[in-house]
Coordinates of C-alpha atoms in Angstrom, one line a residue:
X1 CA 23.8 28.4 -7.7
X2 CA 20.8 25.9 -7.2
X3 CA 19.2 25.6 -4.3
X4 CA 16.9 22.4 -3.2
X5 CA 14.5 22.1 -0.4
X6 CA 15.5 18.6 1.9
X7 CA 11.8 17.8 3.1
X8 CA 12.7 14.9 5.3
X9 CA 11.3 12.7 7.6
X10 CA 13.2 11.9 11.1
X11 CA 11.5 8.9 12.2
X12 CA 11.3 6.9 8.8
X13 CA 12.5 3.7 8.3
X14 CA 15.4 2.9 11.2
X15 CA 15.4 6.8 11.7
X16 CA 18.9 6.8 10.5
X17 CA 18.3 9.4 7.5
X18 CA 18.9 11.8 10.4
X19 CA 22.0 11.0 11.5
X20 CA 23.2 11.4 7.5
X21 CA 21.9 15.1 7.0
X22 CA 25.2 16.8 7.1
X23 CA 26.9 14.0 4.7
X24 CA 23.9 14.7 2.7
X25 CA 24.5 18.6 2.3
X26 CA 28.3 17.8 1.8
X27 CA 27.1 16.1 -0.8
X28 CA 25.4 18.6 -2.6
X29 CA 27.3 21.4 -1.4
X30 CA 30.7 19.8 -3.7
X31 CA 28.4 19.5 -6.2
X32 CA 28.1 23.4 -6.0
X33 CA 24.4 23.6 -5.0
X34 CA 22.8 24.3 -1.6
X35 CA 20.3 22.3 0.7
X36 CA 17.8 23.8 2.6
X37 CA 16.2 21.2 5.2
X38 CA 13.0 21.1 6.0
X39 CA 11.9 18.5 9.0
X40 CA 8.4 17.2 9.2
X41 CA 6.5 17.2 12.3
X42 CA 3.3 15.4 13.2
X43 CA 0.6 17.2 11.8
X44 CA -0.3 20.0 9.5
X45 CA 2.7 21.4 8.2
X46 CA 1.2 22.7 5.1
X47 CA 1.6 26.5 5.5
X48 CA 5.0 26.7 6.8
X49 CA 6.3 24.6 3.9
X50 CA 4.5 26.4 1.2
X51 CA 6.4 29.6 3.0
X52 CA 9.7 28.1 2.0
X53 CA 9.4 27.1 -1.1
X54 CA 7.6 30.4 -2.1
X55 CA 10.7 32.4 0.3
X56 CA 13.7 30.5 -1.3
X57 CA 12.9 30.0 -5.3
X58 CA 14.1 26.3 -4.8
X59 CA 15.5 24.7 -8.3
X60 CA 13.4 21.3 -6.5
X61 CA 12.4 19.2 -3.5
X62 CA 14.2 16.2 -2.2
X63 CA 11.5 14.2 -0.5
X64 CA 13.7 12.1 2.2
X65 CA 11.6 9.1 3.5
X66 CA 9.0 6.6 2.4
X67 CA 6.5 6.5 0.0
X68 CA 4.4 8.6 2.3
X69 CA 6.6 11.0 2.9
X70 CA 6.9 11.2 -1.0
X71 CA 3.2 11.4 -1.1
X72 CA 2.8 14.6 1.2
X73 CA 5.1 16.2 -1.0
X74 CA 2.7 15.2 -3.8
X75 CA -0.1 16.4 -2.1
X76 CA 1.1 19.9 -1.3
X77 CA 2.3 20.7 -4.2
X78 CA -0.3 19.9 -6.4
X79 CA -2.5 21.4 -4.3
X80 CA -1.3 24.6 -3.4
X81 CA 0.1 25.1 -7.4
X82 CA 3.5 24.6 -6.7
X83 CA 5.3 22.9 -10.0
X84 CA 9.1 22.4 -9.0
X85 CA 10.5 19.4 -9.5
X86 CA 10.8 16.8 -6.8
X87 CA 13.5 13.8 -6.3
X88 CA 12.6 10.6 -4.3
X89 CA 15.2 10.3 -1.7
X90 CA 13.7 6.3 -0.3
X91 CA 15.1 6.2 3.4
X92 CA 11.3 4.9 5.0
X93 CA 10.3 0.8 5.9
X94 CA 8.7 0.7 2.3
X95 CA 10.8 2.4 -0.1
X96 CA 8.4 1.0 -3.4
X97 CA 8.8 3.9 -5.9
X98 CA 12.7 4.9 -5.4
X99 CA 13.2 1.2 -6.4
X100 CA 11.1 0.8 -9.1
X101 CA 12.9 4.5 -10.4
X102 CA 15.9 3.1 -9.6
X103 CA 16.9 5.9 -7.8
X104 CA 18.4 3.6 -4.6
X105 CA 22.6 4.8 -5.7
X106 CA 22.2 8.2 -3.8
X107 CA 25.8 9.6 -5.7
X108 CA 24.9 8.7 -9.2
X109 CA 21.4 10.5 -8.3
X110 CA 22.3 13.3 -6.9
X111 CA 24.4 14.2 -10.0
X112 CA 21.2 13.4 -12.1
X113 CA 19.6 15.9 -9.5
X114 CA 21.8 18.4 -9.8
X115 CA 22.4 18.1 -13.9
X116 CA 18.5 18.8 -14.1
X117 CA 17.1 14.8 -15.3
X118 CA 13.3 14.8 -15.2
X119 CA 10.3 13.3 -16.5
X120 CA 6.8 13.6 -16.3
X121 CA 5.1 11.2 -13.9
X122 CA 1.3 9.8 -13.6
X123 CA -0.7 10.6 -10.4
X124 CA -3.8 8.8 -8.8
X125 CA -6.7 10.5 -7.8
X126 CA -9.0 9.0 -4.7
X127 CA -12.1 11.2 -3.4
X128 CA -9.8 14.4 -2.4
X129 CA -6.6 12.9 -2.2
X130 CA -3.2 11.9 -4.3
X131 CA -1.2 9.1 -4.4
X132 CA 1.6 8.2 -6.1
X133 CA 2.4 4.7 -5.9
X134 CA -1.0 2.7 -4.8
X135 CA -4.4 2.8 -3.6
X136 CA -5.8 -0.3 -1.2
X137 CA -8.5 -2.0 0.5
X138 CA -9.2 -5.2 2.1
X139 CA -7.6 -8.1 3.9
X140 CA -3.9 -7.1 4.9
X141 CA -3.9 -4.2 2.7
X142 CA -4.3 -1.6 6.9
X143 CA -1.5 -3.7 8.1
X144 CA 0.6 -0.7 8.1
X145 CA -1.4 1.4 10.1
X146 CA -1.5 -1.1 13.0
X147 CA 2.2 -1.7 13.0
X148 CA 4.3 0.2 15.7
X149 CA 6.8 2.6 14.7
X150 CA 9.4 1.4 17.2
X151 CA 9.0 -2.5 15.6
X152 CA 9.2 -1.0 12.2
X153 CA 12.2 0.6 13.1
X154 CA 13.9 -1.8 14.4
X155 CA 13.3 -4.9 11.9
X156 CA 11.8 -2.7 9.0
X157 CA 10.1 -4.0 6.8
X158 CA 9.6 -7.5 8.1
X159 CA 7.4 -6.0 10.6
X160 CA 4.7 -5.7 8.1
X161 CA 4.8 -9.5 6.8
X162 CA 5.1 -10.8 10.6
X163 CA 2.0 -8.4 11.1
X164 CA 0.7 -10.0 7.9
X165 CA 1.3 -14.0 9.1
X166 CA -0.5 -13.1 12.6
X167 CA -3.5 -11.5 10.6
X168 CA -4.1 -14.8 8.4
X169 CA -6.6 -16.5 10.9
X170 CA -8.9 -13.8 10.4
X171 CA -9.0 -13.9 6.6
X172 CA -12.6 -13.3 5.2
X173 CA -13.6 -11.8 1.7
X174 CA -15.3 -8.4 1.9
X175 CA -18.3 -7.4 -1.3
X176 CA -16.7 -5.5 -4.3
X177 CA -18.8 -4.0 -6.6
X178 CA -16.3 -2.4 -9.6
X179 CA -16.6 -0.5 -12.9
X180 CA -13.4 0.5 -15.2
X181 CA -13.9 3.6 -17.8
X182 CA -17.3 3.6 -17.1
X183 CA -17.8 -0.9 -17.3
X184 CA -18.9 -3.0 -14.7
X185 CA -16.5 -5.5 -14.2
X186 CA -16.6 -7.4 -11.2
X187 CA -19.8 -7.6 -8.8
X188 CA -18.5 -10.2 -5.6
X189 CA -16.5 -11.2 -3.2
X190 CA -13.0 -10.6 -2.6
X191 CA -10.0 -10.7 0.0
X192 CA -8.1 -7.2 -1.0
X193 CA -7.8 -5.2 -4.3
X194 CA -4.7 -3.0 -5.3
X195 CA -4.5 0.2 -7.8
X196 CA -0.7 0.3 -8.8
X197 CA 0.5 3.5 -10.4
X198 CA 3.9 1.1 -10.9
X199 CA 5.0 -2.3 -10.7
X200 CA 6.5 -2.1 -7.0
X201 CA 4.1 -2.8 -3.9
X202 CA 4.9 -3.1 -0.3
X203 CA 8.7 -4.0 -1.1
X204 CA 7.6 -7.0 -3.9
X205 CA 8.2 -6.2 -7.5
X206 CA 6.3 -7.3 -10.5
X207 CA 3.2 -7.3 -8.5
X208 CA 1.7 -5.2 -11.4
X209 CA 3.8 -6.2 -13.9
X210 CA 2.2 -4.1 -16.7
X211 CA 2.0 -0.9 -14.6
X212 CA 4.2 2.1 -16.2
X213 CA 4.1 5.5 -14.4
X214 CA 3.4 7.9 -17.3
X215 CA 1.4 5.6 -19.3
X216 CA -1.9 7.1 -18.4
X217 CA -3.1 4.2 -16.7
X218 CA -4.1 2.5 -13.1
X219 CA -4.0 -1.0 -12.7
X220 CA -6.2 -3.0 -10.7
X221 CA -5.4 -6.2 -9.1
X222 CA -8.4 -7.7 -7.1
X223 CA -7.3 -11.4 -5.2
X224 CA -11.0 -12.7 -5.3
X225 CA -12.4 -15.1 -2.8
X226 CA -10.5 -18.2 -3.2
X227 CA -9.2 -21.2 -0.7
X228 CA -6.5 -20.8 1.5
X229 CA -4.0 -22.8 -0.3
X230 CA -4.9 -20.5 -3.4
X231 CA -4.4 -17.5 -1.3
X232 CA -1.3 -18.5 -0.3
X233 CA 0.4 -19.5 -3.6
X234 CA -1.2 -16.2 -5.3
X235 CA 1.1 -14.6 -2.0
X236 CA 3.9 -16.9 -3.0
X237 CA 4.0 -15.4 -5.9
X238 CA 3.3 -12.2 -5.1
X239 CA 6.9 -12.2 -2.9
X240 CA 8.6 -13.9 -5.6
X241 CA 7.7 -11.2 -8.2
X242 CA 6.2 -13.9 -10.1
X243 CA 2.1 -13.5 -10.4
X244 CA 2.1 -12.9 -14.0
X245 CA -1.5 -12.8 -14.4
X246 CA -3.8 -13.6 -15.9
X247 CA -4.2 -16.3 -13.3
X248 CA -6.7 -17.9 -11.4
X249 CA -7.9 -15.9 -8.8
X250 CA -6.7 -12.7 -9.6
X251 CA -8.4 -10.0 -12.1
X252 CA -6.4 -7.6 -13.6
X253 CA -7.7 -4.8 -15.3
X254 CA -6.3 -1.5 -17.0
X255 CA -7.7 1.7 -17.0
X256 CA -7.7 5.1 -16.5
X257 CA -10.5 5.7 -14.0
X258 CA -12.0 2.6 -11.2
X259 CA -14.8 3.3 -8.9
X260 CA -15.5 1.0 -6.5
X261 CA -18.2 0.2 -3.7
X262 CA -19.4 -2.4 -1.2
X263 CA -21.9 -3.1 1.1
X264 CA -19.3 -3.1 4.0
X265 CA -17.7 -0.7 6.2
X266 CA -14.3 -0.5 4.3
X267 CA -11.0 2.1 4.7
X268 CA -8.4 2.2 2.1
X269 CA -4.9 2.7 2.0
X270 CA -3.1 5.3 0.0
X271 CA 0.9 5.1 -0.1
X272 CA 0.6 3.4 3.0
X273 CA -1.2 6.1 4.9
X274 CA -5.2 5.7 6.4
X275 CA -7.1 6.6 3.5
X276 CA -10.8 7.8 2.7
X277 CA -13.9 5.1 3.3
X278 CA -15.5 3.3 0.6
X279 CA -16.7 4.1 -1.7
X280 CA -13.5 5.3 -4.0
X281 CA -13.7 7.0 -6.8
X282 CA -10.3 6.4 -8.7
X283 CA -8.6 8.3 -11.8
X284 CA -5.3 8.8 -13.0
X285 CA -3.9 12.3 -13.5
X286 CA -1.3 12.2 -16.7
X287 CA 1.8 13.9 -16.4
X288 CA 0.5 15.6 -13.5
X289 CA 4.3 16.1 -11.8
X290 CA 7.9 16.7 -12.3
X291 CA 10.3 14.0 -11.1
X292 CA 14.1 14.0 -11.4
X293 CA 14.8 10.7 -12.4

């Protein structure tokens, strides 16, 4: 019989994952396999997880939240050598890379689950740290980490884009300097740049539209300093899943490692999560995990 660890969030998205575990295991159980849940707490809960999975022999991992959730998975098990399988389960605010897998009809994928689908998956690398979906900085790129959790909750993710609206009056450009496989290619100003590990970003698809997760490839969108009526058709777009680029004032570039610098006092984001300061350096990982897809 197989047996699957449920590493699940209880506060992502509406919180309402929760109140589904036991359909959940019904779920698997008629499908003659056997879930073992694992709830995250706030903090390091590292050790105790690699403890199950080592205790239990677990056919895989159903990581049950957002994309950050997903992303701790990612973390630990790369980390501490652990190379089972793992299933995207999207029940967070920003569910990006269970859409873009198509992974959102929970029957049809837990048979795909359970009848042992996988492929091999792509993983960014920034300073010390994983990601699987994309790696940030700039103008509206934190807005997640100021949001509360009980507004995100409650309206999802409309929370972020309100957020988003209020942070507009205080739009300035902040000093890139970036090189792509070892070329410089853009020394200036800029409102926000995004690595994409696949086309989905903060809930709008297309955003990269040439991003593909085992490709061996990043790709980097940088939204350079431009007016505001620019900035906000390039966000039209954006929302619309229509930026196509090339387009004027956005670069694009494709590659398999970025790193970037600037003169400023800059965080990133990774998987929406706080991530390290500037400056980054970025690879991609090929094939570096196991998804059931």
């Amino acid at each position: 019989m197989k047996k699957f660890i449920l590493y699940y969030n209880p506060v992502s998205g509406n919180a309402a994952f929760r109140k589904k575990i036991d359909g959940f295991i019904e779920m698997f159980q008629a499908l003659g396999t056997v879930l073992i849940p694992y709830r995250t707490t706030p903090g390091d809960n590292t050790e105790a997880f690699i403890r199950l999975t080592e205790s239990v022999h677990a056919d895989g991992i159903l990581a049950a939240g957002g994309d950050g959730t997903f992303n701790q998975v990612v973390n630990i098990c790369i980390k501490n050598g652990i190379s089972i399988p793992i299933a995207v389960i999207g029940s967070g605010t920003s569910n990006d890379f269970a859409m873009s897998l198509g992974c959102t009809d929970l029957d049809d994928y837990a048979k795909r689950i359970v009848a042992g689908h996988t492929m091999k998956m792509d993983v960014g690398y920034a300073n010390n740290d994983y990601f699987i979906n994309v790696a940030s900085a700039g103008m509206l790129t934190c807005i997640a980490h100021d949001v509360d959790h009980k507004w995100k909750n409650t309206i999802g993710k409309a929370a972020y884009y309100i957020k988003g609206v209020g942070e507009l009056p205080k739009l300035h450009p902040i000093h890139l300097k970036v090189s792509a496989d070892g070329s410089q290619e853009f020394d200036g100003s800029a409102y926000l740049f995004v690595i994409a590990n696949n086309n989905a970003v903060a809930g709008m698809k297309n955003v990269a539209p040439r991003a593909e997760i085992d490709d061996g490839m990043l790709d980097l969108l940088i939204l350079e300093k431009c007016s505001m009526l620019e900035f906000v058709n390039v966000f039209k777009d954006m929302f619309a899943g229509k930026l196509n680029p090339p387009r004027r004032g956005i670069r694009y570039i494709q590659a398999s490692e970025f790193d970037i610098s600037s003169d400023m006092n800059i965080g990133s984001d990774l998987d929406g999560e706080a991530g390290p300061k500037l400056p980054l350096k970025i690879k991609t990982i090929p094939r570096a995990i196991e998804i059931f897809c």
